JSON list of N, CA and C and ligand atoms in Angstrom, two decimals:
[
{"chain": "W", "resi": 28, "resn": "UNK", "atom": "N", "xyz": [99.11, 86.64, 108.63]},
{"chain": "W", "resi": 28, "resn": "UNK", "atom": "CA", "xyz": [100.23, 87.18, 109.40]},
{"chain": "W", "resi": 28, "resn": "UNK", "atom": "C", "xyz": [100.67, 86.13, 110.41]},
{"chain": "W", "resi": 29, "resn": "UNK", "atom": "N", "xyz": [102.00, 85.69, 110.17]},
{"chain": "W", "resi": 29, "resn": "UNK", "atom": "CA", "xyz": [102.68, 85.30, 111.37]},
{"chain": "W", "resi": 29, "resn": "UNK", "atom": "C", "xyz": [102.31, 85.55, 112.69]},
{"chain": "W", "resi": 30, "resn": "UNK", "atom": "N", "xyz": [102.02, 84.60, 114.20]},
{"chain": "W", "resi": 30, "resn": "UNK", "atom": "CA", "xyz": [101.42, 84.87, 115.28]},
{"chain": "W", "resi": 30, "resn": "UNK", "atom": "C", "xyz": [102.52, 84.25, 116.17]},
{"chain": "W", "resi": 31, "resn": "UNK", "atom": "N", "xyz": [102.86, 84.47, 117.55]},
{"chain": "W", "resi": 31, "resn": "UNK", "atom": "CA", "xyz": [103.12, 84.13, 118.39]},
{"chain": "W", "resi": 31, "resn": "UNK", "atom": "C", "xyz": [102.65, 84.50, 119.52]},
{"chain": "W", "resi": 32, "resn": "UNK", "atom": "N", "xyz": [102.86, 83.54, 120.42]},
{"chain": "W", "resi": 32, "resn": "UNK", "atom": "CA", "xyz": [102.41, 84.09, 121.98]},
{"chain": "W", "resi": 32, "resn": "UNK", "atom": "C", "xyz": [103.48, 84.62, 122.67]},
{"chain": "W", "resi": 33, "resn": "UNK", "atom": "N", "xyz": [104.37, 83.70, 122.88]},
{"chain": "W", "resi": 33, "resn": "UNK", "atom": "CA", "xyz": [105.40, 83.97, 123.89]},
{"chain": "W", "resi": 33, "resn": "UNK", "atom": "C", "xyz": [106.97, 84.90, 123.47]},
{"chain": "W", "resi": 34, "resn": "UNK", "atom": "N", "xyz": [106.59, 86.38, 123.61]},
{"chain": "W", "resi": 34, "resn": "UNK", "atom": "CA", "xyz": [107.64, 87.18, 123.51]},
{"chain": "W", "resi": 34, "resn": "UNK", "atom": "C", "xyz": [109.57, 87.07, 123.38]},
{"chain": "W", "resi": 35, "resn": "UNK", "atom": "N", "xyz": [109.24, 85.67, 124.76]},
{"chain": "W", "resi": 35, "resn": "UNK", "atom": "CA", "xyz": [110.44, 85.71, 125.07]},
{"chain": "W", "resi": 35, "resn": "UNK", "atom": "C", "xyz": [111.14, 84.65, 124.20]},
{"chain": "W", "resi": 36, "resn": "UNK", "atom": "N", "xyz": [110.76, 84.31, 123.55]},
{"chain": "W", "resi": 36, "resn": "UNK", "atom": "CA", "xyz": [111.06, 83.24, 122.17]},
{"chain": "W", "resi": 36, "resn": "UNK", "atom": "C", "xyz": [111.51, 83.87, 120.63]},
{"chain": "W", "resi": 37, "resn": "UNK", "atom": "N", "xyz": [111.00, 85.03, 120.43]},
{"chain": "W", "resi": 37, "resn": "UNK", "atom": "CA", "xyz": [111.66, 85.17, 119.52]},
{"chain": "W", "resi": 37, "resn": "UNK", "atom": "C", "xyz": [112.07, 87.29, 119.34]},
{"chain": "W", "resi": 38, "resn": "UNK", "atom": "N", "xyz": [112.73, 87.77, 118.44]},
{"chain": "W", "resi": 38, "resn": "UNK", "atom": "CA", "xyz": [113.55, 88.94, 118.51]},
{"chain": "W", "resi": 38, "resn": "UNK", "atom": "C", "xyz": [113.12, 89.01, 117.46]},
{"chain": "W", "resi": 39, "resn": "UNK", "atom": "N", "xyz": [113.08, 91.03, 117.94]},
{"chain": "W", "resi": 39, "resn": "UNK", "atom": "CA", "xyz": [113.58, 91.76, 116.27]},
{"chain": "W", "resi": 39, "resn": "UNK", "atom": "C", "xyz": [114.56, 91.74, 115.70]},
{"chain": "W", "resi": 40, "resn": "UNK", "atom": "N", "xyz": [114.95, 91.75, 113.96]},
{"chain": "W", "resi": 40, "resn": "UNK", "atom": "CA", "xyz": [116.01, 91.53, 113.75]},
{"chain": "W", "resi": 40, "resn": "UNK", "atom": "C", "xyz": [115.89, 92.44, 112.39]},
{"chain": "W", "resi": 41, "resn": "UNK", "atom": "N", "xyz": [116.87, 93.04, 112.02]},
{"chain": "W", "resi": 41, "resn": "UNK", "atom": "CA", "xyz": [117.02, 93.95, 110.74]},
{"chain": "W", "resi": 41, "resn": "UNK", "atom": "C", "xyz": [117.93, 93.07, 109.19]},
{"chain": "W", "resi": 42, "resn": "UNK", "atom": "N", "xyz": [118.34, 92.21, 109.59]},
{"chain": "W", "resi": 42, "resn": "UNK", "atom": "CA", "xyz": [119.03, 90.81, 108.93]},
{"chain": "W", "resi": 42, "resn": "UNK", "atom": "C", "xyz": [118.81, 90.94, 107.53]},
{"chain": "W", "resi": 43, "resn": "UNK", "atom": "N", "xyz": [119.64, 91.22, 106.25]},
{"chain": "W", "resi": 43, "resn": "UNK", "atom": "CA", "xyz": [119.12, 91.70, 105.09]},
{"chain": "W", "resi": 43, "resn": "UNK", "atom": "C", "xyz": [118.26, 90.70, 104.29]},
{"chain": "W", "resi": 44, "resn": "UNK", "atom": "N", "xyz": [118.40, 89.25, 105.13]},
{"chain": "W", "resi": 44, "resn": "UNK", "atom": "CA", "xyz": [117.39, 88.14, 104.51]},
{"chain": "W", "resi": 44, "resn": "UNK", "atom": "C", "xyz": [116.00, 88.80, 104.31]},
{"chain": "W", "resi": 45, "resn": "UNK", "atom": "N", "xyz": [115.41, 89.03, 105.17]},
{"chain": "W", "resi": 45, "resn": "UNK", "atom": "CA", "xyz": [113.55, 89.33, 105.14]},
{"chain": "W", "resi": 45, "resn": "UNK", "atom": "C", "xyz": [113.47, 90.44, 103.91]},
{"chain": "W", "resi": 46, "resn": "UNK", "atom": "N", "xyz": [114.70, 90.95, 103.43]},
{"chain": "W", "resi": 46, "resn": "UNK", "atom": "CA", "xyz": [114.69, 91.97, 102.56]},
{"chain": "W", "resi": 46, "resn": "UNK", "atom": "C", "xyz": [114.52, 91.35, 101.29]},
{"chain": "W", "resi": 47, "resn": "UNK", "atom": "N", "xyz": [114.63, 90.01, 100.89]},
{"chain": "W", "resi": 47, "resn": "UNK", "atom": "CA", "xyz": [114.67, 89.41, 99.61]},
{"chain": "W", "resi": 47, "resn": "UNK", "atom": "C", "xyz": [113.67, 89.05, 99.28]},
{"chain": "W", "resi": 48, "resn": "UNK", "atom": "N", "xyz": [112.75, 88.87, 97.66]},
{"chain": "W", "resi": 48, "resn": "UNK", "atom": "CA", "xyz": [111.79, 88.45, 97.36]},
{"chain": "W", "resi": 48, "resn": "UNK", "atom": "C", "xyz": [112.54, 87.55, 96.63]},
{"chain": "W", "resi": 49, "resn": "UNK", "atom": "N", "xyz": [111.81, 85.76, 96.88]},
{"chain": "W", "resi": 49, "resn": "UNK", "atom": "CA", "xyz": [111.96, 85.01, 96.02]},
{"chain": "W", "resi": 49, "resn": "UNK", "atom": "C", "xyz": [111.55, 84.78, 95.29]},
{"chain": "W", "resi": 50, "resn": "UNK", "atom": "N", "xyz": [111.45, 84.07, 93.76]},
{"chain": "W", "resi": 50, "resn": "UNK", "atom": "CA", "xyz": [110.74, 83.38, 92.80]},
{"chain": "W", "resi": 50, "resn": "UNK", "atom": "C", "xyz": [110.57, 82.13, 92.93]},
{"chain": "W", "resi": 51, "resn": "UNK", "atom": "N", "xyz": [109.38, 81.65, 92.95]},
{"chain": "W", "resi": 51, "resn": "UNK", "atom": "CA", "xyz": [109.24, 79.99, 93.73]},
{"chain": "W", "resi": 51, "resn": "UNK", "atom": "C", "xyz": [109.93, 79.28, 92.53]},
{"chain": "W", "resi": 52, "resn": "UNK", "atom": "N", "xyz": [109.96, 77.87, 92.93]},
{"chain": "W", "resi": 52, "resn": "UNK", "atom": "CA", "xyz": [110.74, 77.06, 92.63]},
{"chain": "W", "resi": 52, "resn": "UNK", "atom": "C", "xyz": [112.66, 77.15, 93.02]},
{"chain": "W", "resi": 53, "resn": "UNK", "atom": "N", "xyz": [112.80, 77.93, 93.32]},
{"chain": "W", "resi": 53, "resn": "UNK", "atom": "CA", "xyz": [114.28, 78.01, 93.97]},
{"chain": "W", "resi": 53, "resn": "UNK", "atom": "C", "xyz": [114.24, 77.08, 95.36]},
{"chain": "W", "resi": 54, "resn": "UNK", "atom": "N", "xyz": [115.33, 76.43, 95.86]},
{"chain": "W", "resi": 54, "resn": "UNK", "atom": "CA", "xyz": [115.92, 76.26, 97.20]},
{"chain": "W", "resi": 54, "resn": "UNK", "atom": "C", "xyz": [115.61, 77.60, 98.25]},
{"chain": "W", "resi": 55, "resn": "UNK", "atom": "N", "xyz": [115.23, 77.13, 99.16]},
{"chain": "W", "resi": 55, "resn": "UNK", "atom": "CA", "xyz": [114.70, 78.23, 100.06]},
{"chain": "W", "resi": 55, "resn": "UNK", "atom": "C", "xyz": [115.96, 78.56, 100.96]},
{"chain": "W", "resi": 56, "resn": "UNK", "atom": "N", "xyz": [116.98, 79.46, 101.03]},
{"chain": "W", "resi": 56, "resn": "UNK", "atom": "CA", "xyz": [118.10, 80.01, 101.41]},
{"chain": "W", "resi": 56, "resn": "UNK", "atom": "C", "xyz": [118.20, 79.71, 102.74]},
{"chain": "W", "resi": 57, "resn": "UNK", "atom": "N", "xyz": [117.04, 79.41, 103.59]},
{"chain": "W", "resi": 57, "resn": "UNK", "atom": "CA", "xyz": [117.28, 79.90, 104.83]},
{"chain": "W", "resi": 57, "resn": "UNK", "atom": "C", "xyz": [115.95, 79.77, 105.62]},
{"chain": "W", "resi": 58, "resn": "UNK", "atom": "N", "xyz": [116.25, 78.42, 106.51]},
{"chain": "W", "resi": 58, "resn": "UNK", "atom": "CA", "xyz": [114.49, 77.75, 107.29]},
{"chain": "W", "resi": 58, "resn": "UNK", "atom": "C", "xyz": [113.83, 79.19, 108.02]},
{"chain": "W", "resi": 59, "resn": "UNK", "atom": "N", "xyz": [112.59, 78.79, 107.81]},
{"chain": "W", "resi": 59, "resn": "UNK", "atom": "CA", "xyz": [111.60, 80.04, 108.45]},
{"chain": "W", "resi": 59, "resn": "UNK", "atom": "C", "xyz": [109.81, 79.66, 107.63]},
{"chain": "W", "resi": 60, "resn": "UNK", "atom": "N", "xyz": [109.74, 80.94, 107.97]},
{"chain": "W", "resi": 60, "resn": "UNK", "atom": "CA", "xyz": [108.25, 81.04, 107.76]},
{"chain": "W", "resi": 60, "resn": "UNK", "atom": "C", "xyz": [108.33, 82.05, 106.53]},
{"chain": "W", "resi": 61, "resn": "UNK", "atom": "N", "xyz": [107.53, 81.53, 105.34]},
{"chain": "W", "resi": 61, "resn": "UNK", "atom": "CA", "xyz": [108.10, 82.58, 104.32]},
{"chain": "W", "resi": 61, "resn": "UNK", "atom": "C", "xyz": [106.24, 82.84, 103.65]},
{"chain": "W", "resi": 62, "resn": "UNK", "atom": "N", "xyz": [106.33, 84.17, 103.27]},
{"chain": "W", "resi": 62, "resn": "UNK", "atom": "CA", "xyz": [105.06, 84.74, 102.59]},
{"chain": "W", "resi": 62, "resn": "UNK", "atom": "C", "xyz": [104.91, 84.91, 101.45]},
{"chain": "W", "resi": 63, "resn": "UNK", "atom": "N", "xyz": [103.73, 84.62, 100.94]},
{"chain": "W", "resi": 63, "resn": "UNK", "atom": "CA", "xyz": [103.82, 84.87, 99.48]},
{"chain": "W", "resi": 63, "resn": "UNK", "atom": "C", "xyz": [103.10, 86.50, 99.55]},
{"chain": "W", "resi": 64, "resn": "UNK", "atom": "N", "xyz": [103.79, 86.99, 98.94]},
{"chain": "W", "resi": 64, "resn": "UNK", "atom": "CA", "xyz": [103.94, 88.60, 99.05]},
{"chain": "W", "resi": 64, "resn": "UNK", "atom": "C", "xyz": [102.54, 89.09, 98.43]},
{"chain": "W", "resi": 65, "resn": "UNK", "atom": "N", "xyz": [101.85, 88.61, 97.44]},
{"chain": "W", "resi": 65, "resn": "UNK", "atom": "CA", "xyz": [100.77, 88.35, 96.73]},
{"chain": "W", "resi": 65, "resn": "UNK", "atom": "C", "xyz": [99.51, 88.12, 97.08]},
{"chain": "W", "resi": 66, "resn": "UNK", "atom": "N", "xyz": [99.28, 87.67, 98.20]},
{"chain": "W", "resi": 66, "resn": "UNK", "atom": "CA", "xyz": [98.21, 87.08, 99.01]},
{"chain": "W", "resi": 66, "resn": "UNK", "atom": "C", "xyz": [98.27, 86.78, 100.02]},
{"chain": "W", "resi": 67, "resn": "UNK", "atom": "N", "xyz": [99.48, 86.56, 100.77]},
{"chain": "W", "resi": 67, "resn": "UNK", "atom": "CA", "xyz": [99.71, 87.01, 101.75]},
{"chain": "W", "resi": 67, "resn": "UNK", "atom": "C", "xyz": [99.79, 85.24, 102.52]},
{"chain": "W", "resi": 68, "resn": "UNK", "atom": "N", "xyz": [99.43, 84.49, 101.73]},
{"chain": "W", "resi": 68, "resn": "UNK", "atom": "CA", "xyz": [99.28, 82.98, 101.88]},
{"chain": "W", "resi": 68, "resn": "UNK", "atom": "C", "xyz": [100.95, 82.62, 102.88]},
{"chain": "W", "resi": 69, "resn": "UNK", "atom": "N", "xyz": [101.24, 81.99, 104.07]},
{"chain": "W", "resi": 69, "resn": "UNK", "atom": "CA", "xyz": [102.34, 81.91, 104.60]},
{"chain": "W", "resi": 69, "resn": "UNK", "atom": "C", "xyz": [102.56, 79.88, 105.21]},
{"chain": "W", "resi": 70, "resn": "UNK", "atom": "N", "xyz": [103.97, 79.92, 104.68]},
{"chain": "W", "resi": 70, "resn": "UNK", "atom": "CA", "xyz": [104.32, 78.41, 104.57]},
{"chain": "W", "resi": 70, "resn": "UNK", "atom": "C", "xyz": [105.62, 78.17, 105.59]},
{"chain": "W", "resi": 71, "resn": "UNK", "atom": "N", "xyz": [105.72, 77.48, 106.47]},
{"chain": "W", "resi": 71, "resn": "UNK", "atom": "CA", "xyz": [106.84, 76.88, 106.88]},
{"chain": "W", "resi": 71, "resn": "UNK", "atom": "C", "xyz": [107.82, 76.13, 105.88]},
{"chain": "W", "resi": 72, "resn": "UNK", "atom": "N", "xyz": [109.10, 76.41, 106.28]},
{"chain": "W", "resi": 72, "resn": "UNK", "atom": "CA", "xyz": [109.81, 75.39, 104.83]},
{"chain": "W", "resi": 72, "resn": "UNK", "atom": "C", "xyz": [111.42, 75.50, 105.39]},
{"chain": "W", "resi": 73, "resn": "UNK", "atom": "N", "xyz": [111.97, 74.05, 105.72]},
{"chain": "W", "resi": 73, "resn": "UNK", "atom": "CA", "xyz": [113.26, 74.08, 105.45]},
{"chain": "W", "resi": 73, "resn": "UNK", "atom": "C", "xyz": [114.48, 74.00, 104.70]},
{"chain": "W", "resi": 74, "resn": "UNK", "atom": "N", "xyz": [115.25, 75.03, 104.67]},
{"chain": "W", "resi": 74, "resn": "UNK", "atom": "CA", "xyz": [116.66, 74.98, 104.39]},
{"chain": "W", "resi": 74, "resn": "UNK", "atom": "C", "xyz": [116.81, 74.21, 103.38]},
{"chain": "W", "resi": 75, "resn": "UNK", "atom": "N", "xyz": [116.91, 74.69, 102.35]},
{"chain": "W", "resi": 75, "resn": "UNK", "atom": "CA", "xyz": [117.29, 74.18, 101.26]},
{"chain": "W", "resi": 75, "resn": "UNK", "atom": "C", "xyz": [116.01, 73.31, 100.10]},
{"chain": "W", "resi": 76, "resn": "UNK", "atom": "N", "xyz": [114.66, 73.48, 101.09]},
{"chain": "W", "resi": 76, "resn": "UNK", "atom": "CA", "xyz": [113.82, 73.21, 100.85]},
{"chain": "W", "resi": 76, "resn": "UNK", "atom": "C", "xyz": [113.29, 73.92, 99.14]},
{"chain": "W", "resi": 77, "resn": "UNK", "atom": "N", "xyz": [112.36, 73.29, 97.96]},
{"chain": "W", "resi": 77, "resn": "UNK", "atom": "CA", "xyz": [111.84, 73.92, 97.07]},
{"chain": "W", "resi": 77, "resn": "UNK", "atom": "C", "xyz": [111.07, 74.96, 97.36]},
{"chain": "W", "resi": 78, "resn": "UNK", "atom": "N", "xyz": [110.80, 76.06, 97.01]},
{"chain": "W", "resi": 78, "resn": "UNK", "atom": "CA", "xyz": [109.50, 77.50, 97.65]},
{"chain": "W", "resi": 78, "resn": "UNK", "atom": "C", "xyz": [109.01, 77.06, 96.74]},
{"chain": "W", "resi": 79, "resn": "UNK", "atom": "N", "xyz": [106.93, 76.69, 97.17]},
{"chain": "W", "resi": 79, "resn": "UNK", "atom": "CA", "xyz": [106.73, 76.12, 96.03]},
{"chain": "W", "resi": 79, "resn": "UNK", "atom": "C", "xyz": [105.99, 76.71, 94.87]},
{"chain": "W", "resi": 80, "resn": "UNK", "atom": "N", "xyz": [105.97, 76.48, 93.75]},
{"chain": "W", "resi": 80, "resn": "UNK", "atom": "CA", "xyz": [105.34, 77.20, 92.47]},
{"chain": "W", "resi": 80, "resn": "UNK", "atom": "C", "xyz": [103.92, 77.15, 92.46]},
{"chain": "W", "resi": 81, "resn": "UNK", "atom": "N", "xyz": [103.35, 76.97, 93.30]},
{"chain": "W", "resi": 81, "resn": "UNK", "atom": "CA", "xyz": [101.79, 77.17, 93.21]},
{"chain": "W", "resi": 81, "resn": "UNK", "atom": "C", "xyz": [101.88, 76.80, 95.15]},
{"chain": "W", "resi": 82, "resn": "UNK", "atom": "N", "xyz": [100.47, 77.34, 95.03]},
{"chain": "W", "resi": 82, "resn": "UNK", "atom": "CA", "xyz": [99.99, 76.73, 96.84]},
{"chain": "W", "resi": 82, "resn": "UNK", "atom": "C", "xyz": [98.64, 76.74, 96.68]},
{"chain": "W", "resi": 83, "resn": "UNK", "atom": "N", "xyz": [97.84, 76.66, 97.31]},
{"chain": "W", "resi": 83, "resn": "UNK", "atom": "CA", "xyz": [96.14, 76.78, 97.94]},
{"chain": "W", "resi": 83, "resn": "UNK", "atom": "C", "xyz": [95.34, 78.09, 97.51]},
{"chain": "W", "resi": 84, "resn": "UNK", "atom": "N", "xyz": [94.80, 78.52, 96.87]},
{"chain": "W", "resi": 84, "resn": "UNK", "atom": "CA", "xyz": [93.74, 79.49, 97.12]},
{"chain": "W", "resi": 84, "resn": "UNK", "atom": "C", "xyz": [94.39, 80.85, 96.52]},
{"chain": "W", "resi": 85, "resn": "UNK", "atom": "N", "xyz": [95.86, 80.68, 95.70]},
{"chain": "W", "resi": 85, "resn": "UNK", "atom": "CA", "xyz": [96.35, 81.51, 95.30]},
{"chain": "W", "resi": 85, "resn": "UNK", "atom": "C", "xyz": [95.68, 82.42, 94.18]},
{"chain": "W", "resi": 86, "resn": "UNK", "atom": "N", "xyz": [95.75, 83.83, 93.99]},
{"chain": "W", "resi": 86, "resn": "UNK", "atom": "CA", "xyz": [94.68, 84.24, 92.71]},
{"chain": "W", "resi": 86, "resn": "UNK", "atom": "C", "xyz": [95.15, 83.97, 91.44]},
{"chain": "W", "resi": 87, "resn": "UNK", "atom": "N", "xyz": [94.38, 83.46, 90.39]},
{"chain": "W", "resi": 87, "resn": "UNK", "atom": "CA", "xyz": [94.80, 82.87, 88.86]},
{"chain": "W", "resi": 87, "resn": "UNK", "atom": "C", "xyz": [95.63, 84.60, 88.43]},
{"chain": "W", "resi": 88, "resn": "UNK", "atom": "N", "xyz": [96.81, 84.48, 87.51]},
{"chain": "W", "resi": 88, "resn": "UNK", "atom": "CA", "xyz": [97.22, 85.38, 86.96]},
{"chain": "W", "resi": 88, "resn": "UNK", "atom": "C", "xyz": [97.66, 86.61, 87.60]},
{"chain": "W", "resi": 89, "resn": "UNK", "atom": "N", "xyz": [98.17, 86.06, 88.82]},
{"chain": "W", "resi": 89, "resn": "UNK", "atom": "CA", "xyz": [99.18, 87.15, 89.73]},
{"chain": "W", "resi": 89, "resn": "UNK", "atom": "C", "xyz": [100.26, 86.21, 89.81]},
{"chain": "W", "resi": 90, "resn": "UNK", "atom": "N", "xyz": [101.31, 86.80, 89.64]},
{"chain": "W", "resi": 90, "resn": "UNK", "atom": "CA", "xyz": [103.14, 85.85, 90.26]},
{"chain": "W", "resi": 90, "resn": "UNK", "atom": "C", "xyz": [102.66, 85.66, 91.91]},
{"chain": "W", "resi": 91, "resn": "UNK", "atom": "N", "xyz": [103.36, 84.79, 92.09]},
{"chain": "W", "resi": 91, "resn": "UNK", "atom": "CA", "xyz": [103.85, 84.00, 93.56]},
{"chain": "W", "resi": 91, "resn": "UNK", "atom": "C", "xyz": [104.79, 84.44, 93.78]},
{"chain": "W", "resi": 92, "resn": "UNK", "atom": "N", "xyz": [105.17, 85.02, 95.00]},
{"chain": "W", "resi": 92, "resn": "UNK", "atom": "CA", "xyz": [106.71, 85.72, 95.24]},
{"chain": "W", "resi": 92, "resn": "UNK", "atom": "C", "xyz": [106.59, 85.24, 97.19]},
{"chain": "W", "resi": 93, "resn": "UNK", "atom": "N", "xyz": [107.59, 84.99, 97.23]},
{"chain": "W", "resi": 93, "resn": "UNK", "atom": "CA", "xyz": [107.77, 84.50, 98.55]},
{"chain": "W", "resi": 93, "resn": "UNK", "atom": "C", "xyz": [109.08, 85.66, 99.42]},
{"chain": "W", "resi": 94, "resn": "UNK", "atom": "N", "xyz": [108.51, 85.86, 100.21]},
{"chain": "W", "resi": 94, "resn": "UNK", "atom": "CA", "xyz": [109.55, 86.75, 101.34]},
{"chain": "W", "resi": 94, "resn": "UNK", "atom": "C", "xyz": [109.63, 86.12, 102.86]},
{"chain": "W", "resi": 95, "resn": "UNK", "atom": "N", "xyz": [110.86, 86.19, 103.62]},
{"chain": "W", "resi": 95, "resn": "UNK", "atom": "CA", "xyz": [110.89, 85.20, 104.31]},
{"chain": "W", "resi": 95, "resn": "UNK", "atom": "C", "xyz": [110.24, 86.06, 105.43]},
{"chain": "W", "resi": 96, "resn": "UNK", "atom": "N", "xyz": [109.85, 85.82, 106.60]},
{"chain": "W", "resi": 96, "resn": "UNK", "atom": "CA", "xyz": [109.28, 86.26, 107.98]},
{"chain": "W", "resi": 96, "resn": "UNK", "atom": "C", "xyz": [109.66, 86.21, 109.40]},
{"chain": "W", "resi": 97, "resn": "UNK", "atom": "N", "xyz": [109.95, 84.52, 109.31]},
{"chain": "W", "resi": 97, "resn": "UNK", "atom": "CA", "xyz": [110.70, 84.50, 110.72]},
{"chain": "W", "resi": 97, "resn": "UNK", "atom": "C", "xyz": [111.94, 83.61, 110.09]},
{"chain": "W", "resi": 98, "resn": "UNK", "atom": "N", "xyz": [112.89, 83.61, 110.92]},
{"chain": "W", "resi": 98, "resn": "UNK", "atom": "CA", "xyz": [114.32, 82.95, 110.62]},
{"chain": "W", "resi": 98, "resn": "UNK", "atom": "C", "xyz": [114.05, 81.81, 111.83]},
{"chain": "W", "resi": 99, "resn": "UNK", "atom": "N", "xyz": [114.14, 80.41, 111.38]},
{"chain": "W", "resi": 99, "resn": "UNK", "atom": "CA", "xyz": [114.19, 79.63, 112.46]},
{"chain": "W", "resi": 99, "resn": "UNK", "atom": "C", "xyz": [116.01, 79.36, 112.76]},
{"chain": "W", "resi": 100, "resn": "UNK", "atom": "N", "xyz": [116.30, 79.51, 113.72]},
{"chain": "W", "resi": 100, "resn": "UNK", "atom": "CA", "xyz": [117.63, 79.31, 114.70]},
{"chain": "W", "resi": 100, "resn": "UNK", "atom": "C", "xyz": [117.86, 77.85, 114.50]},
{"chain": "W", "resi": 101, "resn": "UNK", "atom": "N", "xyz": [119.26, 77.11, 114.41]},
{"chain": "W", "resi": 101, "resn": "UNK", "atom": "CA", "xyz": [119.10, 76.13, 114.23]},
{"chain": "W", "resi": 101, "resn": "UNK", "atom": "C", "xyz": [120.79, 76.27, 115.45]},
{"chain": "W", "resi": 102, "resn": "UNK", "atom": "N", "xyz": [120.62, 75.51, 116.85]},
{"chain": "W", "resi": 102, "resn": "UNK", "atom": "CA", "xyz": [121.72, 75.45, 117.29]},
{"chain": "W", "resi": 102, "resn": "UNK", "atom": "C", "xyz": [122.68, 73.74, 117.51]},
{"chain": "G", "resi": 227, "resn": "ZN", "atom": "ZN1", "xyz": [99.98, 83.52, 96.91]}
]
């Protein structure tokens, strides 16, 4: 699970992004912190970045599905 300390840094948001499951290997829509829904395994990745088709410690013969978590702000 995603952690932070300092409250005043980041917001709730209802944003229909966190609502999407990806299939890795796509361009990642949109910088953040994204989860693999599966294991729960969580990756930083920017914008336009590959989501990647395998990671670390993932279980043999379950899909990889990535959902995003936090939206990084880019001003
Ligand atoms: Zn995984």
């Amino acid at each position: 699970m995603a952690l932070y300390k300092n409250s005043q840094v980041v917001k709730h948001s209802d944003h229909a992004a966190f609502d999407a499951i990806h299939n890795p290997g796509i361009a990642a829509p949109d910088a953040g912190i994204y989860r693999c829904i599966n294991c729960s395994h969580e990756i930083g990745i920017a914008k336009g970045h590959t989501l990647p088709p395998q990671h670390q410690n993932h279980p043999d013969g379950v899909a990889i599905k990535w959902q995003m978590v936090a939206f990084a702000q880019h001003k």
